[in-house]
Amino acid sequence: MQAMTVEAAGLYLDLAKQPLSTEGLAAGVALARAAGIEARRAALFAGQAVNASEHRAVLHPALRDPGGDFSALGQPVSAEVRATLARMKALADDLRANGIGGKPLKAIVHIGIGGSDLGPRLVWEALRPLDAPIALRFAANVDGSEIAAALHGLDPATTLVVAVSKAFTTQETLANATVARDWLRATLGEDGARARFAAVSAAPDRAAASGVDPQKVFAFWDWVGGRFSLWSAVSLSVAIGLGFEMFERLLAGAAAMDRHFLYAPLERNAPVLLAIAQVMNRDGLGRSARAVIPYARRLTLLPAFLQQLEMESNGKRVRTDGRPAEHATAPVVFGDAGTNGQHAFFQQLHQGVDVVPLEFIAVAKQDEGPAELHRKLLSNVIAQAEALLVGKSEAAVRAELQAKGVSIAEIEILAPQKTFPGNRPSTTIVLDRLTPETLGALIALYEHKVLVEGTIWGVNSFDQWGVELGKSLANRVLGELEGGAAQAHDPSTTALIARLR
Ligand code: F6P
């Protein structure tokens, strides 16, 4: 039992409801070791080209250890990290103290998608004060209703727009940023708009060339993967909205998890143990999905964040060296906050044909709302994990029905339906409180878990070629929707274009 629980950077993980014996765990650790996790971890922290297909370092830990001395592909990076943090702090402190153009800053519209959206959005929802003086709104989708909703009712004079894109070529972000800039211009003119528009990008020259004031362009670097980027200036809006000190505490929590991942023995290493449980469920037992259920309203967006982190990183069918993957890789990740999910999709989790392993996240102490509600919430997370594991036997159901005087014929029909097979595995992760530090540690835990899984599966967790084809076909179809010449398509696509044109 003790081998199945671990404490790391303020988090407590209970893996004792996973199908892992002591020997199974030892075999999992041996597997990770044989796959070369120690060397790959060292290579990542040393800034080597662990993203081989793009010849890039993967160095998000450098972002949360600004006092460190990191190099990416041999080039020192920590001084730049410190300089950017200092600029972020200066802007955040100034806007929070002095507002903008002589008025208080009331709203920030954060425009970005994928890794330039999900992380900051998750952090904001997790930590925002209920009476936040600065409201954050997010626009990701190129569905025009999204930017319309984000801008609706705001006063351009008291609003800052922040456009975030690593590449600064992303269709959705550029389209939404153009709408927002025009909205500022329409009321405030060119200078007023420039004063209220910032950009964050790993292509800062491209951002400046698009007309953003270079003083308001914040850089990050090609060694920061999009889905690992929330520790960079990508979270500028959040750092302004929460205050810079909160952002630093988030970084410190992630840095504590980095140290745990680097120095804890593999047998007691939280990201390694989580990854072993995942690999065992996926490859050992053929389970193709995993549910993540935070029993914390403020972490409702965690499953969506993890969908990108895990499915974009390890949803690969080909190994780093180009050969086909030998095993199944990333499962489908889904989830919702508890207890809401219990009243929606938990039926399938308890009694469906497919076994879906779960991860529960519980927060021991809740500072918002009455204590009795929190006890109810905690009783649910504990009970769900127990019910899924232990189940309820058909014999027990039959006895219960008999005691109620149900007829034998009806018991025959009802008993199987009311039986719970059990043996549905889960891990529970407990945060003492939801703070910037524990949130940072939780997200970093998942980032490192992705590295360990990717190493075991032999895939490059840091590229995402699978998003490219759809993007280029969308441009081709856009040409046709805008009246261009018809292109060759399959019959279904041709018919859809005709219908939607
Ligand atoms: O299309 C996928 C993707 O490249 C993600 O990896 C990335 O997080 C997202 O798009 C946004 O990209 P960018 O930050 O360059 O706009």
Short mmCIF file of C-alpha atoms and ligand atoms in Angstrom, two decimals:
data_model
loop_
_atom_site.label_atom_id
_atom_site.label_comp_id
_atom_site.label_asym_id
_atom_site.label_seq_id
_atom_site.Cartn_x
_atom_site.Cartn_y
_atom_site.Cartn_z
CA MET A 1 0.00 0.00 0.00
CA GLN A 2 2.74 2.45 1.00
CA ALA A 3 4.49 1.85 -2.32
CA MET A 4 1.27 2.94 -4.03
CA THR A 5 1.10 6.38 -2.43
CA VAL A 6 3.55 9.19 -2.92
CA GLU A 7 3.92 12.83 -1.84
CA ALA A 8 5.41 15.29 -4.28
CA ALA A 9 5.65 19.09 -4.20
CA GLY A 10 2.60 19.45 -1.94
CA LEU A 11 0.51 16.82 -3.75
CA TYR A 12 -0.50 13.40 -2.44
CA LEU A 13 -1.09 10.63 -4.98
CA ASP A 14 -2.93 7.44 -4.13
CA LEU A 15 -2.46 4.77 -6.79
CA ALA A 16 -3.60 1.92 -4.55
CA LYS A 17 -6.79 1.46 -6.60
CA GLN A 18 -4.76 0.77 -9.75
CA PRO A 19 -4.20 -2.79 -11.00
CA LEU A 20 -0.58 -2.68 -9.87
CA SER A 21 0.97 -5.22 -7.52
CA THR A 22 4.32 -4.47 -5.92
CA GLU A 23 5.90 -6.67 -8.61
CA GLY A 24 3.89 -4.94 -11.34
CA LEU A 25 5.09 -1.58 -10.14
CA ALA A 26 8.69 -2.79 -10.09
CA ALA A 27 8.23 -4.09 -13.64
CA GLY A 28 6.83 -0.71 -14.69
CA VAL A 29 9.81 1.09 -13.21
CA ALA A 30 12.14 -1.36 -14.97
CA LEU A 31 10.29 -0.66 -18.22
CA ALA A 32 10.70 3.11 -17.83
CA ARG A 33 14.36 2.66 -16.98
CA ALA A 34 14.97 0.35 -19.94
CA ALA A 35 13.25 2.86 -22.22
CA GLY A 36 15.87 5.38 -21.11
CA ILE A 37 13.80 7.75 -19.01
CA GLU A 38 16.76 8.89 -16.93
CA ALA A 39 18.79 9.85 -19.99
CA ARG A 40 15.80 11.52 -21.67
CA ARG A 41 14.94 13.49 -18.54
CA ALA A 42 18.57 14.62 -18.30
CA ALA A 43 18.57 15.56 -21.99
CA LEU A 44 15.42 17.64 -21.57
CA PHE A 45 16.76 19.58 -18.61
CA ALA A 46 20.11 20.00 -20.41
CA GLY A 47 18.36 21.65 -23.36
CA GLN A 48 19.29 19.01 -25.92
CA ALA A 49 17.20 18.51 -29.08
CA VAL A 50 14.71 16.10 -27.51
CA ASN A 51 12.15 17.32 -30.07
CA ALA A 52 14.13 15.57 -32.78
CA SER A 53 11.77 16.06 -35.73
CA GLU A 54 11.97 19.84 -35.30
CA HIS A 55 15.56 19.90 -33.96
CA ARG A 56 14.42 21.82 -30.90
CA ALA A 57 15.14 21.78 -27.21
CA VAL A 58 12.17 21.40 -24.87
CA LEU A 59 12.96 23.55 -21.91
CA HIS A 60 9.81 24.68 -20.12
CA PRO A 61 11.52 23.97 -16.75
CA ALA A 62 13.82 26.93 -17.51
CA LEU A 63 10.77 29.21 -17.40
CA ARG A 64 9.92 28.32 -13.83
CA ASP A 65 13.44 28.45 -12.47
CA PRO A 66 14.44 31.96 -13.53
CA GLY A 67 17.39 31.94 -11.15
CA GLY A 68 18.78 28.92 -13.00
CA ASP A 69 21.39 28.71 -15.71
CA PHE A 70 19.79 26.80 -18.58
CA SER A 71 20.94 26.43 -22.17
CA ALA A 72 18.94 25.36 -25.22
CA LEU A 73 21.07 23.58 -27.86
CA GLY A 74 24.08 25.05 -26.12
CA GLN A 75 22.81 28.66 -26.14
CA PRO A 76 22.23 30.25 -22.70
CA VAL A 77 18.57 31.18 -22.17
CA SER A 78 18.08 32.08 -18.51
CA ALA A 79 19.08 35.74 -18.89
CA GLU A 80 16.39 36.21 -21.55
CA VAL A 81 13.86 34.46 -19.35
CA ARG A 82 14.66 36.82 -16.49
CA ALA A 83 14.53 39.88 -18.74
CA THR A 84 11.09 38.92 -20.09
CA LEU A 85 9.76 38.22 -16.61
CA ALA A 86 10.99 41.65 -15.53
CA ARG A 87 9.13 43.29 -18.44
CA MET A 88 5.99 41.31 -17.63
CA LYS A 89 6.19 42.38 -14.01
CA ALA A 90 6.75 46.02 -14.94
CA LEU A 91 3.67 46.02 -17.21
CA ALA A 92 1.51 44.10 -14.72
CA ASP A 93 2.47 46.34 -11.80
CA ASP A 94 2.00 49.51 -13.86
CA LEU A 95 -1.41 48.54 -15.26
CA ARG A 96 -2.68 47.37 -11.88
CA ALA A 97 -1.48 50.53 -10.11
CA ASN A 98 -2.00 53.19 -12.76
CA GLY A 99 -4.50 51.77 -15.22
CA ILE A 100 -4.36 52.81 -18.84
CA GLY A 101 -4.62 56.31 -20.37
CA GLY A 102 -5.56 57.79 -16.99
CA LYS A 103 -8.39 55.32 -16.36
CA PRO A 104 -8.40 52.05 -14.40
CA LEU A 105 -7.85 48.90 -16.45
CA LYS A 106 -11.12 46.98 -16.24
CA ALA A 107 -10.77 44.15 -18.76
CA ILE A 108 -8.25 42.11 -20.69
CA VAL A 109 -9.26 40.25 -23.83
CA HIS A 110 -6.87 37.33 -24.29
CA ILE A 111 -6.83 36.05 -27.88
CA GLY A 112 -5.11 32.73 -28.63
CA ILE A 113 -5.93 29.09 -29.28
CA GLY A 114 -4.66 25.66 -28.18
CA GLY A 115 -1.58 26.05 -26.05
CA SER A 116 -1.91 29.82 -26.32
CA ASP A 117 -5.32 29.63 -24.67
CA LEU A 118 -6.00 26.52 -22.58
CA GLY A 119 -3.26 26.99 -19.97
CA PRO A 120 -3.91 30.67 -19.18
CA ARG A 121 -7.66 30.01 -19.17
CA LEU A 122 -7.25 27.10 -16.73
CA VAL A 123 -5.01 29.13 -14.42
CA TRP A 124 -7.36 32.12 -14.48
CA GLU A 125 -10.45 30.06 -13.68
CA ALA A 126 -8.57 28.20 -10.93
CA LEU A 127 -7.20 31.27 -9.17
CA ARG A 128 -9.27 34.34 -10.11
CA PRO A 129 -10.62 36.28 -7.15
CA LEU A 130 -14.42 36.33 -7.01
CA ASP A 131 -14.31 40.14 -6.99
CA ALA A 132 -11.49 40.55 -9.51
CA PRO A 133 -11.10 44.25 -10.37
CA ILE A 134 -9.83 43.29 -13.83
CA ALA A 135 -12.02 40.89 -15.81
CA LEU A 136 -10.37 38.43 -18.21
CA ARG A 137 -12.19 37.31 -21.32
CA PHE A 138 -10.87 34.71 -23.74
CA ALA A 139 -11.43 34.34 -27.47
CA ALA A 140 -10.03 31.26 -29.22
CA ASN A 141 -12.48 30.02 -31.83
CA VAL A 142 -12.71 31.59 -35.27
CA ASP A 143 -16.48 31.36 -34.84
CA GLY A 144 -17.25 35.11 -34.92
CA SER A 145 -19.64 34.74 -32.03
CA GLU A 146 -16.66 34.17 -29.75
CA ILE A 147 -14.84 37.47 -30.30
CA ALA A 148 -18.20 39.24 -30.40
CA ALA A 149 -19.01 37.83 -26.95
CA ALA A 150 -15.53 38.61 -25.63
CA LEU A 151 -15.74 42.28 -26.64
CA HIS A 152 -19.42 42.75 -25.87
CA GLY A 153 -20.16 45.49 -23.35
CA LEU A 154 -16.52 46.44 -22.79
CA ASP A 155 -15.26 50.02 -22.94
CA PRO A 156 -12.29 50.12 -25.36
CA ALA A 157 -10.73 52.89 -23.27
CA THR A 158 -10.40 50.61 -20.21
CA THR A 159 -9.56 47.37 -22.09
CA LEU A 160 -6.25 45.73 -22.99
CA VAL A 161 -6.18 43.22 -25.86
CA VAL A 162 -3.43 40.58 -25.74
CA ALA A 163 -2.89 38.47 -28.87
CA VAL A 164 -0.95 35.29 -28.14
CA SER A 165 0.45 33.01 -30.82
CA LYS A 166 3.73 31.14 -30.86
CA ALA A 167 3.89 31.20 -34.66
CA PHE A 168 1.87 34.39 -35.17
CA THR A 169 0.45 32.81 -38.32
CA THR A 170 -2.49 30.97 -36.74
CA GLN A 171 -5.66 31.66 -38.71
CA GLU A 172 -8.04 31.88 -35.76
CA THR A 173 -5.83 34.14 -33.63
CA LEU A 174 -4.93 36.55 -36.43
CA ALA A 175 -8.57 36.85 -37.49
CA ASN A 176 -9.78 37.53 -33.94
CA ALA A 177 -6.88 39.92 -33.27
CA THR A 178 -7.81 41.93 -36.38
CA VAL A 179 -11.41 42.23 -35.20
CA ALA A 180 -10.27 43.35 -31.73
CA ARG A 181 -7.79 45.86 -33.11
CA ASP A 182 -10.42 47.36 -35.40
CA TRP A 183 -12.79 47.55 -32.41
CA LEU A 184 -10.19 49.54 -30.44
CA ARG A 185 -9.39 51.76 -33.44
CA ALA A 186 -13.01 52.57 -34.14
CA THR A 187 -13.35 54.38 -30.80
CA LEU A 188 -9.81 55.37 -29.88
CA GLY A 189 -8.03 55.90 -33.21
CA GLU A 190 -4.64 54.48 -34.16
CA ASP A 191 -2.63 55.70 -31.16
CA GLY A 192 -5.25 54.71 -28.61
CA ALA A 193 -5.50 51.25 -30.15
CA ARG A 194 -1.72 50.77 -30.19
CA ALA A 195 -1.52 51.69 -26.52
CA ARG A 196 -4.05 48.99 -25.66
CA PHE A 197 -2.79 46.13 -27.80
CA ALA A 198 -0.05 43.71 -26.74
CA ALA A 199 1.27 40.58 -28.42
CA VAL A 200 3.07 37.48 -27.17
CA SER A 201 4.94 35.32 -29.65
CA ALA A 202 7.99 33.21 -30.40
CA ALA A 203 8.08 35.22 -33.65
CA PRO A 204 8.21 38.72 -32.10
CA ASP A 205 9.33 40.32 -35.37
CA ARG A 206 6.25 38.96 -37.12
CA ALA A 207 4.08 40.42 -34.33
CA ALA A 208 5.78 43.81 -34.59
CA ALA A 209 5.53 43.74 -38.41
CA SER A 210 1.78 43.33 -38.05
CA GLY A 211 1.66 46.76 -36.42
CA VAL A 212 1.92 45.97 -32.72
CA ASP A 213 4.01 48.48 -30.76
CA PRO A 214 7.39 46.71 -30.24
CA GLN A 215 7.34 47.95 -26.63
CA LYS A 216 4.26 45.78 -26.17
CA VAL A 217 5.58 42.63 -27.82
CA PHE A 218 6.65 39.92 -25.39
CA ALA A 219 8.79 37.04 -26.61
CA PHE A 220 8.98 33.41 -25.84
CA TRP A 221 11.14 30.91 -27.67
CA ASP A 222 11.06 27.94 -30.02
CA TRP A 223 12.24 25.73 -27.13
CA VAL A 224 8.87 26.29 -25.44
CA GLY A 225 6.25 23.95 -26.88
CA GLY A 226 2.81 25.54 -27.30
CA ARG A 227 1.11 23.16 -24.86
CA PHE A 228 3.95 23.68 -22.35
CA SER A 229 3.95 27.47 -22.67
CA LEU A 230 1.73 28.74 -19.86
CA TRP A 231 4.86 29.41 -17.78
CA SER A 232 6.02 32.04 -20.28
CA ALA A 233 4.67 35.43 -21.36
CA VAL A 234 1.77 33.41 -22.83
CA SER A 235 0.27 34.00 -19.37
CA LEU A 236 0.79 37.77 -19.52
CA SER A 237 -2.97 38.42 -19.23
CA VAL A 238 -3.20 36.16 -16.21
CA ALA A 239 -0.15 37.73 -14.58
CA ILE A 240 -1.79 41.14 -14.97
CA GLY A 241 -5.21 39.92 -13.85
CA LEU A 242 -4.00 37.99 -10.79
CA GLY A 243 -1.00 40.18 -9.97
CA PHE A 244 2.57 39.21 -10.75
CA GLU A 245 3.25 37.68 -7.34
CA MET A 246 0.59 35.03 -7.93
CA PHE A 247 2.21 34.15 -11.26
CA GLU A 248 5.59 33.78 -9.54
CA ARG A 249 4.02 31.45 -7.00
CA LEU A 250 2.60 29.34 -9.83
CA LEU A 251 6.10 29.08 -11.31
CA ALA A 252 7.52 28.15 -7.91
CA GLY A 253 5.02 25.30 -7.53
CA ALA A 254 5.97 23.90 -10.92
CA ALA A 255 9.68 24.28 -10.09
CA ALA A 256 9.12 22.21 -6.93
CA MET A 257 7.63 19.43 -9.09
CA ASP A 258 10.60 19.73 -11.47
CA ARG A 259 12.95 19.08 -8.55
CA HIS A 260 10.89 16.12 -7.43
CA PHE A 261 10.90 14.67 -10.96
CA LEU A 262 14.65 15.18 -11.26
CA TYR A 263 15.74 13.84 -7.89
CA ALA A 264 13.16 11.40 -6.47
CA PRO A 265 14.00 7.75 -7.12
CA LEU A 266 11.94 6.35 -10.00
CA GLU A 267 10.10 4.03 -7.55
CA ARG A 268 8.84 7.09 -5.60
CA ASN A 269 8.61 9.52 -8.49
CA ALA A 270 5.07 10.86 -8.97
CA PRO A 271 5.16 11.52 -12.75
CA VAL A 272 6.80 8.12 -13.29
CA LEU A 273 4.19 6.29 -11.19
CA LEU A 274 1.29 8.06 -12.93
CA ALA A 275 2.79 7.16 -16.30
CA ILE A 276 3.26 3.52 -15.29
CA ALA A 277 -0.40 3.29 -14.27
CA GLN A 278 -1.38 4.78 -17.63
CA VAL A 279 0.85 2.43 -19.63
CA MET A 280 -0.41 -0.57 -17.66
CA ASN A 281 -4.04 0.38 -18.35
CA ARG A 282 -3.43 1.27 -21.99
CA ASP A 283 -1.03 -1.42 -23.13
CA GLY A 284 -1.41 -4.10 -20.49
CA LEU A 285 -5.20 -4.02 -20.30
CA GLY A 286 -6.19 -2.39 -23.59
CA ARG A 287 -8.11 0.52 -22.06
CA SER A 288 -8.43 3.21 -24.67
CA ALA A 289 -9.81 6.10 -22.61
CA ARG A 290 -9.15 7.81 -19.29
CA ALA A 291 -11.50 10.10 -17.39
CA VAL A 292 -10.13 13.01 -15.36
CA ILE A 293 -12.58 14.24 -12.75
CA PRO A 294 -11.57 17.20 -10.60
CA TYR A 295 -13.82 17.50 -7.57
CA ALA A 296 -13.22 21.24 -7.69
CA ARG A 297 -15.34 23.63 -9.74
CA ARG A 298 -12.28 25.81 -10.23
CA LEU A 299 -10.51 22.98 -12.06
CA THR A 300 -13.34 22.32 -14.51
CA LEU A 301 -11.04 23.18 -17.42
CA LEU A 302 -8.33 20.69 -16.40
CA PRO A 303 -9.69 17.84 -18.60
CA ALA A 304 -9.70 20.14 -21.65
CA PHE A 305 -6.15 21.27 -20.88
CA LEU A 306 -5.02 17.65 -20.50
CA GLN A 307 -6.70 16.70 -23.76
CA GLN A 308 -4.26 18.92 -25.59
CA LEU A 309 -1.29 18.12 -23.36
CA GLU A 310 -1.66 14.34 -23.62
CA MET A 311 -3.40 13.74 -26.94
CA GLU A 312 -1.36 16.27 -28.94
CA SER A 313 1.87 15.09 -27.29
CA ASN A 314 1.48 11.32 -27.35
CA GLY A 315 -1.33 10.69 -29.84
CA LYS A 316 1.18 9.22 -32.30
CA ARG A 317 1.28 6.00 -34.32
CA VAL A 318 4.88 6.32 -35.39
CA ARG A 319 8.00 6.28 -33.24
CA THR A 320 10.66 8.99 -33.09
CA ASP A 321 12.78 6.98 -35.54
CA GLY A 322 9.93 6.67 -38.07
CA ARG A 323 9.05 3.05 -37.36
CA PRO A 324 5.46 2.17 -36.43
CA ALA A 325 4.71 2.32 -32.70
CA GLU A 326 4.83 -1.13 -31.13
CA HIS A 327 2.04 -0.45 -28.65
CA ALA A 328 -1.07 1.64 -28.27
CA THR A 329 -0.19 5.23 -27.29
CA ALA A 330 -2.18 8.11 -25.74
CA PRO A 331 -5.74 7.20 -24.78
CA VAL A 332 -8.72 9.49 -25.27
CA VAL A 333 -8.83 11.86 -22.30
CA PHE A 334 -12.12 13.36 -21.21
CA GLY A 335 -13.83 14.54 -18.08
CA ASP A 336 -15.78 17.15 -16.19
CA ALA A 337 -15.94 18.45 -12.66
CA GLY A 338 -17.36 16.24 -9.94
CA THR A 339 -20.01 15.95 -8.79
CA ASN A 340 -21.53 17.12 -12.13
CA GLY A 341 -20.13 14.19 -14.09
CA GLN A 342 -21.76 11.74 -11.69
CA HIS A 343 -25.15 12.87 -12.94
CA ALA A 344 -24.13 12.64 -16.58
CA PHE A 345 -21.64 10.04 -17.84
CA PHE A 346 -20.75 8.08 -14.71
CA GLN A 347 -23.37 5.44 -15.54
CA GLN A 348 -21.05 4.21 -18.29
CA LEU A 349 -18.03 4.33 -16.00
CA HIS A 350 -19.73 2.14 -13.40
CA GLN A 351 -21.56 -0.33 -15.64
CA GLY A 352 -20.49 0.13 -19.26
CA VAL A 353 -18.89 -2.65 -21.29
CA ASP A 354 -15.59 -0.74 -21.56
CA VAL A 355 -13.52 -0.19 -18.45
CA VAL A 356 -12.40 3.44 -18.25
CA PRO A 357 -9.69 4.19 -15.68
CA LEU A 358 -10.16 7.44 -13.80
CA GLU A 359 -8.15 10.13 -12.14
CA PHE A 360 -9.84 11.98 -9.31
CA ILE A 361 -8.52 15.28 -8.05
CA ALA A 362 -9.60 16.32 -4.57
CA VAL A 363 -8.84 19.52 -2.66
CA ALA A 364 -8.66 18.86 1.08
CA LYS A 365 -9.41 22.39 2.33
CA GLN A 366 -11.78 24.73 0.58
CA ASP A 367 -11.85 28.41 1.50
CA GLU A 368 -14.93 29.31 -0.54
CA GLY A 369 -18.48 28.38 0.47
CA PRO A 370 -19.79 26.61 3.57
CA ALA A 371 -17.77 23.78 5.12
CA GLU A 372 -20.72 21.37 5.04
CA LEU A 373 -20.87 21.59 1.25
CA HIS A 374 -17.19 20.79 1.05
CA ARG A 375 -17.64 17.70 3.24
CA LYS A 376 -20.39 16.54 0.88
CA LEU A 377 -18.11 17.10 -2.11
CA LEU A 378 -15.28 15.11 -0.50
CA SER A 379 -17.61 12.30 0.51
CA ASN A 380 -18.58 11.97 -3.14
CA VAL A 381 -15.05 11.76 -4.52
CA ILE A 382 -14.05 9.16 -1.92
CA ALA A 383 -17.23 7.14 -2.43
CA GLN A 384 -17.04 7.16 -6.23
CA ALA A 385 -13.51 5.75 -6.22
CA GLU A 386 -14.60 3.10 -3.72
CA ALA A 387 -17.76 2.18 -5.65
CA LEU A 388 -15.82 1.83 -8.89
CA LEU A 389 -13.26 -0.44 -7.27
CA VAL A 390 -15.40 -2.56 -5.00
CA GLY A 391 -18.62 -2.70 -7.03
CA LYS A 392 -21.65 -4.60 -5.78
CA SER A 393 -22.03 -8.31 -6.38
CA GLU A 394 -25.07 -9.90 -7.97
CA ALA A 395 -25.50 -12.01 -4.82
CA ALA A 396 -25.71 -8.87 -2.69
CA VAL A 397 -28.22 -7.32 -5.09
CA ARG A 398 -30.36 -10.49 -5.08
CA ALA A 399 -30.35 -10.60 -1.27
CA GLU A 400 -31.40 -6.94 -1.12
CA LEU A 401 -34.24 -7.48 -3.59
CA GLN A 402 -35.42 -10.62 -1.79
CA ALA A 403 -35.46 -8.72 1.52
CA LYS A 404 -37.71 -6.14 -0.15
CA GLY A 405 -40.11 -8.92 -1.21
CA VAL A 406 -39.47 -8.59 -4.96
CA SER A 407 -40.72 -11.65 -6.90
CA ILE A 408 -38.23 -14.27 -8.12
CA ALA A 409 -39.12 -13.53 -11.76
CA GLU A 410 -38.42 -9.84 -11.34
CA ILE A 411 -35.18 -10.49 -9.45
CA GLU A 412 -33.94 -12.52 -12.45
CA ILE A 413 -34.41 -9.48 -14.66
CA LEU A 414 -33.34 -6.77 -12.21
CA ALA A 415 -30.37 -8.29 -10.40
CA PRO A 416 -27.91 -8.20 -13.34
CA GLN A 417 -28.92 -4.62 -14.09
CA LYS A 418 -28.30 -3.48 -10.53
CA THR A 419 -24.96 -5.29 -10.25
CA PHE A 420 -21.73 -3.27 -10.28
CA PRO A 421 -18.78 -5.28 -11.63
CA GLY A 422 -16.17 -3.22 -9.73
CA ASN A 423 -12.44 -3.47 -10.46
CA ARG A 424 -12.60 -0.14 -12.24
CA PRO A 425 -9.27 1.48 -11.42
CA SER A 426 -8.61 5.03 -10.33
CA THR A 427 -5.88 7.28 -8.99
CA THR A 428 -6.71 10.03 -6.53
CA ILE A 429 -4.57 13.15 -6.39
CA VAL A 430 -5.07 15.30 -3.30
CA LEU A 431 -4.14 18.98 -3.09
CA ASP A 432 -4.11 20.33 0.43
CA ARG A 433 -5.52 23.64 -0.86
CA LEU A 434 -5.91 25.02 -4.36
CA THR A 435 -3.12 27.61 -4.42
CA PRO A 436 -0.85 28.92 -7.17
CA GLU A 437 1.84 26.55 -5.84
CA THR A 438 -0.28 23.38 -5.86
CA LEU A 439 -1.78 24.26 -9.25
CA GLY A 440 1.71 24.78 -10.70
CA ALA A 441 2.85 21.46 -9.24
CA LEU A 442 -0.23 19.64 -10.58
CA ILE A 443 0.23 20.89 -14.14
CA ALA A 444 3.98 20.16 -14.07
CA LEU A 445 3.20 16.67 -12.76
CA TYR A 446 1.15 16.01 -15.90
CA GLU A 447 3.80 17.54 -18.18
CA HIS A 448 6.44 15.18 -16.84
CA LYS A 449 4.05 12.23 -16.96
CA VAL A 450 3.70 12.93 -20.69
CA LEU A 451 7.48 12.78 -21.10
CA VAL A 452 7.71 9.46 -19.26
CA GLU A 453 4.89 7.91 -21.30
CA GLY A 454 6.32 9.22 -24.56
CA THR A 455 9.70 7.73 -23.63
CA ILE A 456 8.15 4.33 -22.88
CA TRP A 457 6.14 4.43 -26.10
CA GLY A 458 9.14 5.67 -28.08
CA VAL A 459 7.29 8.63 -29.61
CA ASN A 460 8.30 12.29 -29.88
CA SER A 461 5.97 13.99 -27.38
CA PHE A 462 6.90 17.45 -28.60
CA ASP A 463 5.82 17.71 -32.23
CA GLN A 464 2.27 17.69 -33.68
CA TRP A 465 2.39 16.92 -37.38
CA GLY A 466 -1.15 15.57 -37.18
CA VAL A 467 -2.66 19.05 -37.04
CA GLU A 468 -1.20 20.17 -40.38
CA LEU A 469 -3.33 18.42 -43.02
CA GLY A 470 -6.64 19.83 -41.81
CA LYS A 471 -5.16 23.34 -41.69
CA SER A 472 -3.98 23.26 -45.30
CA LEU A 473 -7.22 21.69 -46.57
CA ALA A 474 -9.21 24.40 -44.73
CA ASN A 475 -7.31 27.05 -46.70
CA ARG A 476 -8.12 25.25 -49.94
CA VAL A 477 -11.80 24.99 -49.06
CA LEU A 478 -11.85 28.63 -47.93
CA GLY A 479 -10.80 29.62 -51.44
CA GLU A 480 -13.84 27.80 -52.80
CA LEU A 481 -16.22 29.25 -50.19
CA GLU A 482 -14.94 32.70 -51.19
CA GLY A 483 -15.89 32.04 -54.81
CA GLY A 484 -12.66 30.52 -56.13
CA ALA A 485 -12.48 27.70 -58.65
CA ALA A 486 -13.88 24.32 -57.59
CA GLN A 487 -11.26 21.78 -56.55
CA ALA A 488 -11.30 18.00 -56.71
CA HIS A 489 -12.74 16.39 -53.56
CA ASP A 490 -14.46 13.22 -52.50
CA PRO A 491 -18.22 13.32 -53.29
CA SER A 492 -19.28 14.03 -49.71
CA THR A 493 -16.93 17.03 -49.44
CA THR A 494 -18.04 18.41 -52.80
CA ALA A 495 -21.67 18.21 -51.68
CA LEU A 496 -20.93 19.89 -48.35
CA ILE A 497 -19.12 22.77 -50.07
CA ALA A 498 -22.07 23.23 -52.39
CA ARG A 499 -24.45 23.23 -49.44
CA LEU A 500 -22.44 25.66 -47.27
CA ARG A 501 -21.20 28.05 -49.95
O1 F6P B 1 -2.58 23.53 -34.47
C1 F6P B 1 -2.04 23.10 -33.26
C2 F6P B 1 -1.24 24.19 -32.62
O2 F6P B 1 -0.06 24.41 -33.33
C3 F6P B 1 -0.93 23.86 -31.15
O3 F6P B 1 0.15 23.02 -31.01
C4 F6P B 1 -0.72 25.23 -30.61
O4 F6P B 1 -0.78 25.26 -29.20
C5 F6P B 1 -1.86 25.97 -31.27
O5 F6P B 1 -1.94 25.41 -32.56
C6 F6P B 1 -1.70 27.45 -31.35
O6 F6P B 1 -0.53 27.80 -32.06
P1 F6P B 1 0.07 29.25 -31.98
O7 F6P B 1 0.39 29.53 -30.53
O8 F6P B 1 1.29 29.23 -32.84
O9 F6P B 1 -0.96 30.22 -32.48
#
